[in-house]
Amino acid sequence: MSEHYSISDLATEFGITPRTIRFYEDHDLLAPERDGQRRIYSRRDRGRLAWVLRAKRVGFSLSEIADMLDLYDLDDDRAQQRHVTLEMCRKQLQDLESQRHDLDATIDELSSFCDLLEKLEAGQDPASLKPSFPAFFTEPRP
Amino acid sequence: MSEHYSISDLATEFGITPRTIRFYEDHDLLAPERDGQRRIYSRRDRGRLAWVLRAKRVGFSLSEIADMLDLYDLDDDRAQQRHVTLEMCRKQLQDLESQRHDLDATIDELSSFCDLLEKLEAGQDPASLKPSFPAFFTEPRP
DNA sequence: CTTGACGTTTACGTTAACGTAAACTTAGTC
DNA sequence: GACTAAGTTTACGTTAACGTAAACGTCAAG
């Protein structure tokens, strides 16, 4: 009943390359069994990989993921593991929301710059525009 | 009337390091005059630098910025330059909005994962939860 | 037998935007 | 003349997450 997977089984299933999976193993995110040289992945390994990929999707770095996985291996009733993971998720959530703020501000700035360019395109007088903005455009070349 | 600036003048004014300014020069974003070895920046150089930094703020890479600046140097009446720049800005704006979509999706996924962890924290039965989600948490260790 | 598919390890390459250190010159001041 | 501050060039280091290539092992099919 305990299914096994080859490295390319998992690679194709998750849409990644074998190189990536070995890279994760090098960084202690996975530790599959061996049949001689060949890596044999259990269902638990598969679950770990799925966890790693989802954590990556939500913006965690591999070292942060490693921390959470280490914690999982240490904590026998997994209460502390869940707790720490939850804290990390909350902090990450704050980071992401801060990123969204920055991104929105960037979009706003770029939008108004587009507006300005469109006005110039429409043949406005550059002198009538805010002086700070198109300084480079109005500055003469030597 | 044509003011001049030293490299540290501009560095302090814009809150960057001299190294950064030299780096930009290495990549043909700036081309200041020289007094022997020393770099002398004109007001046009200062305008270019301001332009570079603003373009960076709105998410352009240095090579994209270089393209726009090259265009500026080529286009004598600057009509084409503005036009191409406007196109690049619109495309960049699309990229940023697509990034925001991804970011929002990530935030959603992470939020619901937080919810799940909170339920576990509150002492729910793991078996009652969606099986796909906490697969790794419920999977036993060998 | 040999070809091909799959696996392995080792190790250097990639990208962006600089940081950092070494070793030197130039200008101004005490 | 010595010291200090600021400047210069050259060149290697940094970070993340792999890609890519070399050189080799293994096993089943034709």
PDB file of C-alpha atoms (C1' of nucleotides) in Angstrom, chain A residues 6-8 19 22 34 37-39, chain C residues 5-13:
ATOM      1  CA  SER A   6      10.703   7.842  -8.965  1.00  0.00           C
ATOM      2  CA  ILE A   7      12.187  11.267  -9.289  1.00  0.00           C
ATOM      3  CA  SER A   8      10.612  11.804 -12.689  1.00  0.00           C
ATOM      4  CA  ARG A  19      17.096  18.994 -11.003  1.00  0.00           C
ATOM      5  CA  ARG A  22      17.615  17.147  -6.209  1.00  0.00           C
ATOM      6  CA  ARG A  34      17.732   4.900  -1.857  1.00  0.00           C
ATOM      7  CA  GLN A  37      21.861   5.056  -6.300  1.00  0.00           C
ATOM      8  CA  ARG A  38      18.255   5.595  -7.256  1.00  0.00           C
ATOM      9  CA  ARG A  39      16.058   7.780  -5.143  1.00  0.00           C
TER      10      ARG A  39
ATOM     11  C1'  DA C   5      15.986   6.017 -21.574  1.00  0.00           C
ATOM     12  C1'  DC C   6      16.683   7.030 -17.157  1.00  0.00           C
ATOM     13  C1'  DG C   7      19.458   7.752 -13.333  1.00  0.00           C
ATOM     14  C1'  DT C   8      23.706   9.611 -10.709  1.00  0.00           C
ATOM     15  C1'  DT C   9      27.450  13.285  -8.910  1.00  0.00           C
ATOM     16  C1'  DT C  10      30.143  17.440  -9.378  1.00  0.00           C
ATOM     17  C1'  DA C  11      30.608  21.841 -10.462  1.00  0.00           C
ATOM     18  C1'  DC C  12      30.398  25.991 -13.008  1.00  0.00           C
ATOM     19  C1'  DG C  13      26.933  29.444 -15.172  1.00  0.00           C
TER      20       DG C  13
END
